[in-house]
Short mmCIF file of C-alpha atoms and ligand atoms in Angstrom, two decimals:
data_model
loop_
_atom_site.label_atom_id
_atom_site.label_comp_id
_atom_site.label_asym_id
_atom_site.label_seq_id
_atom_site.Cartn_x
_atom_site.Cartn_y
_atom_site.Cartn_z
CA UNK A 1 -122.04 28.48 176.62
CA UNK A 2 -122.32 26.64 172.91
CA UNK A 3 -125.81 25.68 172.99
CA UNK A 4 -127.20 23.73 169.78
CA UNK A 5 -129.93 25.64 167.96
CA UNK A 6 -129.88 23.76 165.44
CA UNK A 7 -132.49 20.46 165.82
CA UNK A 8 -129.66 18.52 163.62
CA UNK A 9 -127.06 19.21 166.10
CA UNK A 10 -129.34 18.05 169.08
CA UNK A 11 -129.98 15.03 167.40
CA UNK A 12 -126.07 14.36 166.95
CA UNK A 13 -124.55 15.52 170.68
CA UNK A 14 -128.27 12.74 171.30
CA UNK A 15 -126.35 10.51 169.10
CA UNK A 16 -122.66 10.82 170.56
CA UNK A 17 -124.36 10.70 173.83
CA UNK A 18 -125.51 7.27 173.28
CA UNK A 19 -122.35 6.82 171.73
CA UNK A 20 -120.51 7.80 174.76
CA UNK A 21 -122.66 5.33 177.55
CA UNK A 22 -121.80 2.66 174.90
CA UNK A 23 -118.53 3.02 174.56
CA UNK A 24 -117.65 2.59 178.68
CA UNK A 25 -119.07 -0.70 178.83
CA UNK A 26 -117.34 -3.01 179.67
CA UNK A 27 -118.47 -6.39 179.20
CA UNK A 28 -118.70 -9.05 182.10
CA UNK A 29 -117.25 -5.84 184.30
CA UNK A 30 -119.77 -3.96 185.86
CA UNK A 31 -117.11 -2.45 188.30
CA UNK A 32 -115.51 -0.87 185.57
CA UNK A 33 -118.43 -0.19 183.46
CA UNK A 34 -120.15 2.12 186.65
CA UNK A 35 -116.75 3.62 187.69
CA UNK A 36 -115.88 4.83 183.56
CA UNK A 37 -119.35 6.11 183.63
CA UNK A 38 -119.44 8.41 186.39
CA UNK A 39 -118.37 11.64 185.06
CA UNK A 40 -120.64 11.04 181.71
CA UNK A 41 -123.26 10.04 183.76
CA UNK A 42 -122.76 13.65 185.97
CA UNK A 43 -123.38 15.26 182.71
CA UNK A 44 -121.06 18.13 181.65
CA UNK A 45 -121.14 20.69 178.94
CA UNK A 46 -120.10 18.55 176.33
CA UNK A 47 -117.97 21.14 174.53
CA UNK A 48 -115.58 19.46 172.76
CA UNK A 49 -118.29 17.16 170.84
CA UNK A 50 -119.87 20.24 170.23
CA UNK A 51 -117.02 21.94 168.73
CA UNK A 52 -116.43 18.85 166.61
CA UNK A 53 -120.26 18.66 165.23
CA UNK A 54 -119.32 22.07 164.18
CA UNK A 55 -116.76 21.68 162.27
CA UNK A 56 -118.12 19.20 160.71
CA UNK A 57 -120.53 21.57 159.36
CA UNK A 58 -117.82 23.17 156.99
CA UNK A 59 -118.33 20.08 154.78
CA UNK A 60 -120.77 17.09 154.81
CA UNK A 61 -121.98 16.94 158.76
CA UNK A 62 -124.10 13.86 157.87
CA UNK A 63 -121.11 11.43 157.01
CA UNK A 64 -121.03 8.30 159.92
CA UNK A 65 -117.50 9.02 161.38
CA UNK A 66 -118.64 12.57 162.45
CA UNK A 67 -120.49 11.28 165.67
CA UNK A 68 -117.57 8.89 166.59
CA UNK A 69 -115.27 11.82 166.19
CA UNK A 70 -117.33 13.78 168.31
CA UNK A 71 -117.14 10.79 171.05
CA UNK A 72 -113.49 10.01 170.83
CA UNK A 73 -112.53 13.69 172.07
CA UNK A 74 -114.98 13.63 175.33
CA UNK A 75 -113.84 10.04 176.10
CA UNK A 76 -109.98 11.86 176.08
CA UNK A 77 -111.57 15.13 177.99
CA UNK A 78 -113.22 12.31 180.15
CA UNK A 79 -109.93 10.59 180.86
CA UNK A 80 -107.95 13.60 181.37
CA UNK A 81 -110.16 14.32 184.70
CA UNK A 82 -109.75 11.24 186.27
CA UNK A 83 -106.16 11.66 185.72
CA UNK A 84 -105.87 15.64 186.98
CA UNK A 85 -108.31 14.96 189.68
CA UNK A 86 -106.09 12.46 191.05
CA UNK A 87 -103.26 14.53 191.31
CA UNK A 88 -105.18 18.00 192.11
CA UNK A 89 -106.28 15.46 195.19
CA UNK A 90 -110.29 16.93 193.78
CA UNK A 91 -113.16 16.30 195.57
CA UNK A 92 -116.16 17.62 193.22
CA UNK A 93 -116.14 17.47 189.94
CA UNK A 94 -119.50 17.95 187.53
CA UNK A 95 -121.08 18.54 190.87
CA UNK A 96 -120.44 15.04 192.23
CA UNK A 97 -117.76 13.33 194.12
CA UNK A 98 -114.94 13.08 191.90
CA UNK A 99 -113.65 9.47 191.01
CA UNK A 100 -110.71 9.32 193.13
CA UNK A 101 -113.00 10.49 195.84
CA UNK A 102 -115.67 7.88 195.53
CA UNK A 103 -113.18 4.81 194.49
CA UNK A 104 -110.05 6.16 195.93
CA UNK A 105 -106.64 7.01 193.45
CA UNK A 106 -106.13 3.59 192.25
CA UNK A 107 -109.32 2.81 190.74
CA UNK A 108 -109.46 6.44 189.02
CA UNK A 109 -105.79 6.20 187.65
CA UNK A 110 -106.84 3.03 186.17
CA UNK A 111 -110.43 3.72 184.77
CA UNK A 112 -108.63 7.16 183.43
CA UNK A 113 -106.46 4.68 181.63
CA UNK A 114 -109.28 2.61 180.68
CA UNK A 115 -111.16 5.54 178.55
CA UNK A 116 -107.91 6.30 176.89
CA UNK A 117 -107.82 2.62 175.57
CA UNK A 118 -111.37 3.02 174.41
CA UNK A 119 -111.10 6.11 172.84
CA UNK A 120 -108.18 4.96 170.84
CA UNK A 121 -110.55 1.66 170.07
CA UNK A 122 -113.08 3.93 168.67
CA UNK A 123 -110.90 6.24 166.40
CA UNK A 124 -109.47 3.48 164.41
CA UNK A 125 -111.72 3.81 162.00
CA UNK A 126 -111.00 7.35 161.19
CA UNK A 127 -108.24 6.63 159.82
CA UNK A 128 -104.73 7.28 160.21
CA UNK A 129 -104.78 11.42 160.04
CA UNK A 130 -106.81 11.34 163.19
CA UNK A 131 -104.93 8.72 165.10
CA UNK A 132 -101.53 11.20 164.37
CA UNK A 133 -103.97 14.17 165.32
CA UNK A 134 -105.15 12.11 168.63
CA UNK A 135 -101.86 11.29 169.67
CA UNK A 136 -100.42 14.87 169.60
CA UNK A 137 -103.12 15.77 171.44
CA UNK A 138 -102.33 13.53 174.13
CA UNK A 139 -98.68 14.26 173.49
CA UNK A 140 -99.43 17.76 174.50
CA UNK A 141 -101.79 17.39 176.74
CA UNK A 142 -99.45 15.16 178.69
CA UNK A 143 -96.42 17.88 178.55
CA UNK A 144 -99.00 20.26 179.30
CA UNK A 145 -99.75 18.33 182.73
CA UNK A 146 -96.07 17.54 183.43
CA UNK A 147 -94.98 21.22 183.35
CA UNK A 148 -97.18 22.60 185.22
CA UNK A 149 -96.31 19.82 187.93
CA UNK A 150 -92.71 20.92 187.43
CA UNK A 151 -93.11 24.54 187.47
CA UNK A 152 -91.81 27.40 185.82
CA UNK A 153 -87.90 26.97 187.19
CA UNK A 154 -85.71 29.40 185.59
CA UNK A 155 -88.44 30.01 182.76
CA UNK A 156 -90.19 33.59 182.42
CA UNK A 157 -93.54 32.01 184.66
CA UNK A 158 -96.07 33.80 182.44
CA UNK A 159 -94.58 32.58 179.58
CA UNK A 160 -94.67 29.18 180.73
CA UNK A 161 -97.97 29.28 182.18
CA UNK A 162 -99.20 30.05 178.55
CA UNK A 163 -97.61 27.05 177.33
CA UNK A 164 -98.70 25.00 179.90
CA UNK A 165 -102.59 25.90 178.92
CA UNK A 166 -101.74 25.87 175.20
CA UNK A 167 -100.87 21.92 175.88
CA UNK A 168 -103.17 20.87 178.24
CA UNK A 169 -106.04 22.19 177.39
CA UNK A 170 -106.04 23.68 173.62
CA UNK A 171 -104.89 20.75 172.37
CA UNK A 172 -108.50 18.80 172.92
CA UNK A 173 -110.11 21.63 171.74
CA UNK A 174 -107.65 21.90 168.65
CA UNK A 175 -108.17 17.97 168.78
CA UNK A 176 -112.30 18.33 168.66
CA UNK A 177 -112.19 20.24 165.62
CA UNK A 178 -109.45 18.43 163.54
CA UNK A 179 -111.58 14.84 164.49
CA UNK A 180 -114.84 16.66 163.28
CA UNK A 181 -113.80 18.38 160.34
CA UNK A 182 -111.82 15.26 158.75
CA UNK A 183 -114.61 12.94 159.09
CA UNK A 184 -116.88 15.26 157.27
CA UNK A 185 -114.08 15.67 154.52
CA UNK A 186 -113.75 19.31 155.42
CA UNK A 187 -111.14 20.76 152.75
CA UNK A 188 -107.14 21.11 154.45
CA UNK A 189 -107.53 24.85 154.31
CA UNK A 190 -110.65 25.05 156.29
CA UNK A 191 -109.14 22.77 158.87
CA UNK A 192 -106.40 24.59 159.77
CA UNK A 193 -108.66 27.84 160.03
CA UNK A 194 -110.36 25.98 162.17
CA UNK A 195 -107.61 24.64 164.19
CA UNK A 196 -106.74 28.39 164.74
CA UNK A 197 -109.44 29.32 166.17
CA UNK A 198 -109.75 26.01 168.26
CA UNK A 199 -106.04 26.82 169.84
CA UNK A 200 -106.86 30.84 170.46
CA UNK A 201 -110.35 29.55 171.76
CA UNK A 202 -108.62 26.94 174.10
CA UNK A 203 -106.21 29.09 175.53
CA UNK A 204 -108.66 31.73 176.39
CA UNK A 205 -110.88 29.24 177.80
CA UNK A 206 -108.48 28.00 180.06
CA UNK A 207 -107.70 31.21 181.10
CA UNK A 208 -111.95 32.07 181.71
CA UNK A 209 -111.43 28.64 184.02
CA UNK A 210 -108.08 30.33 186.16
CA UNK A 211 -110.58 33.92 186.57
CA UNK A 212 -113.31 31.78 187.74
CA UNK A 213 -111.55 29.71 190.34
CA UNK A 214 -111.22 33.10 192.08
CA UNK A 215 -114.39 34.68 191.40
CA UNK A 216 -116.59 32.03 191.28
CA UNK A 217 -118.60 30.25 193.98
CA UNK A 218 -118.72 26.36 194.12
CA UNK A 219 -122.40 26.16 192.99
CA UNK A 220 -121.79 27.85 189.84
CA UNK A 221 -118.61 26.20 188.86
CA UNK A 222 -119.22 22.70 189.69
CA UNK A 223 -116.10 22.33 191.58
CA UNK A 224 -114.66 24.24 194.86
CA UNK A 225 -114.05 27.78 194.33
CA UNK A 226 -109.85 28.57 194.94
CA UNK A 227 -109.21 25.23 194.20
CA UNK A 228 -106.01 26.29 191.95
CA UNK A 229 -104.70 29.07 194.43
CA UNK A 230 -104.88 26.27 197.32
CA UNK A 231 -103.22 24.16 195.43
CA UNK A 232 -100.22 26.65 195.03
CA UNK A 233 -100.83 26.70 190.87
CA UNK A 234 -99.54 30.32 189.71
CA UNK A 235 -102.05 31.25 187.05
CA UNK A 236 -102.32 34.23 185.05
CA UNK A 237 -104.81 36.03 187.15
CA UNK A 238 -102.01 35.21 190.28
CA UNK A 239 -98.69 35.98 188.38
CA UNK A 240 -100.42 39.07 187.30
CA UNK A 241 -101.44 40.21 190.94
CA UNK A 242 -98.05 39.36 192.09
CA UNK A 243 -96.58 41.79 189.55
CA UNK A 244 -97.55 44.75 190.97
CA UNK A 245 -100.48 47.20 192.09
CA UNK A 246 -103.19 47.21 194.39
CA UNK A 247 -102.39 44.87 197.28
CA UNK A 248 -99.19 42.73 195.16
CA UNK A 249 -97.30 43.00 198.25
CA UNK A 250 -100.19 42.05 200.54
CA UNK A 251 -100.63 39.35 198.43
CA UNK A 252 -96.87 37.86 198.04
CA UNK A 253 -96.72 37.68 201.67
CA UNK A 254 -100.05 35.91 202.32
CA UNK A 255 -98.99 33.36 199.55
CA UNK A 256 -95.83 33.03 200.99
CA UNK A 257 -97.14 32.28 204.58
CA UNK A 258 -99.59 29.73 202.74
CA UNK A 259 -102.95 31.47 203.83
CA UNK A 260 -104.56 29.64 201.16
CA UNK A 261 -107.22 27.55 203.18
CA UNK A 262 -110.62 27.78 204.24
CA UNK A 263 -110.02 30.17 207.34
CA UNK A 264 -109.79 33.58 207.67
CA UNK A 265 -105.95 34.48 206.82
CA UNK A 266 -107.30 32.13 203.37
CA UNK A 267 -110.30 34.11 202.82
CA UNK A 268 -108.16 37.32 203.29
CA UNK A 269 -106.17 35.91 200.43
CA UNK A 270 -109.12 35.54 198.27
CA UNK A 271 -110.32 38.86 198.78
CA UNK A 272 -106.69 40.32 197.93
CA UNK A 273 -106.57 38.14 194.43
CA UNK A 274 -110.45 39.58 193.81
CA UNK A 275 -109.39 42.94 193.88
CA UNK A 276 -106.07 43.32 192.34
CA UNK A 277 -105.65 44.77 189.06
CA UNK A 278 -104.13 41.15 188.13
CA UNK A 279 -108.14 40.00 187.80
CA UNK A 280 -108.66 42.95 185.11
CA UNK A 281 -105.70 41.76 183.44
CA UNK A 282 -106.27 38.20 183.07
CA UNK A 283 -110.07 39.29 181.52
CA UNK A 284 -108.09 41.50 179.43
CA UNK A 285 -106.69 38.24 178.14
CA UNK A 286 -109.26 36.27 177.84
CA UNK A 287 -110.81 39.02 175.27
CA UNK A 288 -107.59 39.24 173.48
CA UNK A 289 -108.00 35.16 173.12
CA UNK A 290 -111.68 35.57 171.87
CA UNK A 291 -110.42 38.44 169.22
CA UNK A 292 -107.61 36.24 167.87
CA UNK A 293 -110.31 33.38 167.76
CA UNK A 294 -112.82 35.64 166.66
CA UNK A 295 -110.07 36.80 163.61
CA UNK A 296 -109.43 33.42 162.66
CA UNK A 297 -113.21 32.02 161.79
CA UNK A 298 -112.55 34.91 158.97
CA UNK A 299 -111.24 32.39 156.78
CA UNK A 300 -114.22 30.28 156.41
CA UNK A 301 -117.54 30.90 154.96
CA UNK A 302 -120.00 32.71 156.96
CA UNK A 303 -122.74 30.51 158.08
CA UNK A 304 -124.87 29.34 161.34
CA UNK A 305 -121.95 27.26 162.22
CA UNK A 306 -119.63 29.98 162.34
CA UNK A 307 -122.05 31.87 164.55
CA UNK A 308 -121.82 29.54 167.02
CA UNK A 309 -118.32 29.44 167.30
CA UNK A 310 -117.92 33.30 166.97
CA UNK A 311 -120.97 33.45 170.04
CA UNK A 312 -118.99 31.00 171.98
CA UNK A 313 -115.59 32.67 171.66
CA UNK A 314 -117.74 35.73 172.91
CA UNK A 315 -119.63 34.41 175.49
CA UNK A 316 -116.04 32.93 176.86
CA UNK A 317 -115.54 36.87 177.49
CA UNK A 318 -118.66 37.82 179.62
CA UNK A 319 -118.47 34.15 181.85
CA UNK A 320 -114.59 35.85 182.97
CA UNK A 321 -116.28 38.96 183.83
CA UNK A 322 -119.27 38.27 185.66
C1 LIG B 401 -107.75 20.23 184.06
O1 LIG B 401 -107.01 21.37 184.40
C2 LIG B 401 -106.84 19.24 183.41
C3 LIG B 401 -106.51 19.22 182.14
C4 LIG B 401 -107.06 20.22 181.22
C5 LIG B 401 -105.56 18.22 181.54
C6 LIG B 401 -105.16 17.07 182.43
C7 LIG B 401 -104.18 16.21 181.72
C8 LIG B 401 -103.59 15.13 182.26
C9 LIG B 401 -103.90 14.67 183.65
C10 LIG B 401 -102.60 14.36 181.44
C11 LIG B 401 -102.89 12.88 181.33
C12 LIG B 401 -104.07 12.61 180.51
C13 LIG B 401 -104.34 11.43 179.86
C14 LIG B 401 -105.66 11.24 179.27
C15 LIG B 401 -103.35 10.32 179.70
P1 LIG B 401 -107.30 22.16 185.74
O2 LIG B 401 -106.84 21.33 186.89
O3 LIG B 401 -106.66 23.49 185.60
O4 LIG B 401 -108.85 22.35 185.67
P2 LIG B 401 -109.98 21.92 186.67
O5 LIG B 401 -110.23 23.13 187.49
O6 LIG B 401 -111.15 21.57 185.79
O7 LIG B 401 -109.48 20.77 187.47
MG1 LIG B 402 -107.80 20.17 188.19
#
């Protein structure tokens, strides 16, 4: 998805990598050590430090603070798992047991907690524009959880839906560049270009996330394919199917009866949300995302870095549709 050409930026996501395994040890706590390290240790995509050693490259990428900037976002993206797989009751995640699974809700509530505290450890010396930036991020990201718990109730559902993935999972990415950019002393304007992007970029890849939990097998995601619809979660791709069309009906009852599981009447269900026009629409929306993105990397200078975030906005688009 954003893979590093560039031999410098291998050599930083090497850095914040060590940076990462250091940070969630715990000292004289082994127990807590192994059980913060899990999910780094499972590997991921590493996006958001990515998107932060980009940004950085819209001013001086080489300055200390950028790889600890880089770090501080995973360990929140890192924390924010624990936390959502407890309460999405997850088995897999990264392709491994999740940590409520192996340790049990407790343990992963509290280690979740635990890379919070060091994440906050490790941005203090960024300074105080990126501890506000931090904690909106986990403001948001927090409200972003907590409504889509509550639900839509009385709202317009697709309008809260949006907000919901604006909070919960924009924010990090608006989060990653802000961290990045600041500690290379990228200039205000810049940043906020940036920041644009980072929030149209976010949204859509949240949305790319809601297509795949219905197209996508478990092997290729990482985590169990109709994980969401199981769970009851109306996303975009499902409020759009419900709205009308090819098989809405079909659909509203099968939802309804709760033939969401792994047997037949569940399978049926799957096959209904596959091909209703809802799917097209949602992809729709995920290119609309990548445009807006796309339009708002228009403010900063062209260069390689600016590729890459362009290329990932873009390659956000083809992941929904295959
Ligand atoms: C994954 O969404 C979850 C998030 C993007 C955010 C989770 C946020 C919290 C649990 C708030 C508390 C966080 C902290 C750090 C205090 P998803 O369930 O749609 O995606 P998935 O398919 O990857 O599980
Ligand atoms: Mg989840």
């Amino acid at each position: 998805m954003l893979t590093a050409t560039d031999p410098r930026l291998d050599a930083d996501l090497a850095r914040c990598e060590g940076l990462l395994h250091t940070s969630v040890q715990c000292p004289g706590n082994p127990f807590l050590t192994a059980v913060a390290d899990h999910l780094f240790m499972a590997g991921g995509k590493r996006l958001r430090p990515m998107l932060a050693l980009l940004a950085a490259r819209f001013g001086d990428p080489g300055r200390p603070d950028v790889i600890r900037a880089a770090a501080v976002v995973e360990l929140l993206h890192v924390a924010s798992l624990y936390h959502d797989d407890v309460m999405d009751q997850a088995t897999l995640r990264r392709g491994v047991p999740s940590v409520n699974a192996g340790w049990g809700n407790r343990v992963a509530v509290l280690a979740g907690d635990y890379l919070v505290a060091r994440a906050a450890e490790l941005a203090v010396p960024l300074g105080h524009a990126a501890v506000m930036a931090q904690s909106e991020a986990l403001r948001r990201l927090v409200q972003g959880q907590l409504n889509e718990t509550v639900g839509a109730a009385g709202t317009d559902p697709e309008e809260h839906y949006l907000r919901v993935v604006a909070d919960k999972t924009a924010a990090l990415f608006v989060l990653a560049v802000r961290l990045g950019a600041h500690a290379a002393g990228v200039p205000d304007g810049r940043i906020e270009a940036l920041a644009a992007y980072a929030e149209a970029v976010g949204i859509g890849f949240q949305l790319c996330d809601d297509v795949l939990d219905i197209t996508a097998p478990s092997d290729r995601s990482g985590k169990p394919a109709g994980a969401d619809v199981r769970a009851g979660l109306r996303t975009l791709p499902v409020l759009r199917a419900l709205r009308g069309g090819r098989g809405s009906r079909r659909l509203r009852w099968a939802l309804a009866a709760g033939a969401v599981g792994e047997g037949i009447a569940g399978r049926r269900t799957m096959t209904l949300l596959r091909r209703s026009p809802g799917l097209a629409d949602a992809r729709a929306e995920v290119a609309r995302y990548a445009a807006n993105a796309q339009a708002a990397l228009q403010a900063l200078p062209e260069s390689a870095a600016r590729q890459a975030l362009d290329e990932f906005s873009a390659a956000m688009v083809r992941r929904a549709q295959a």
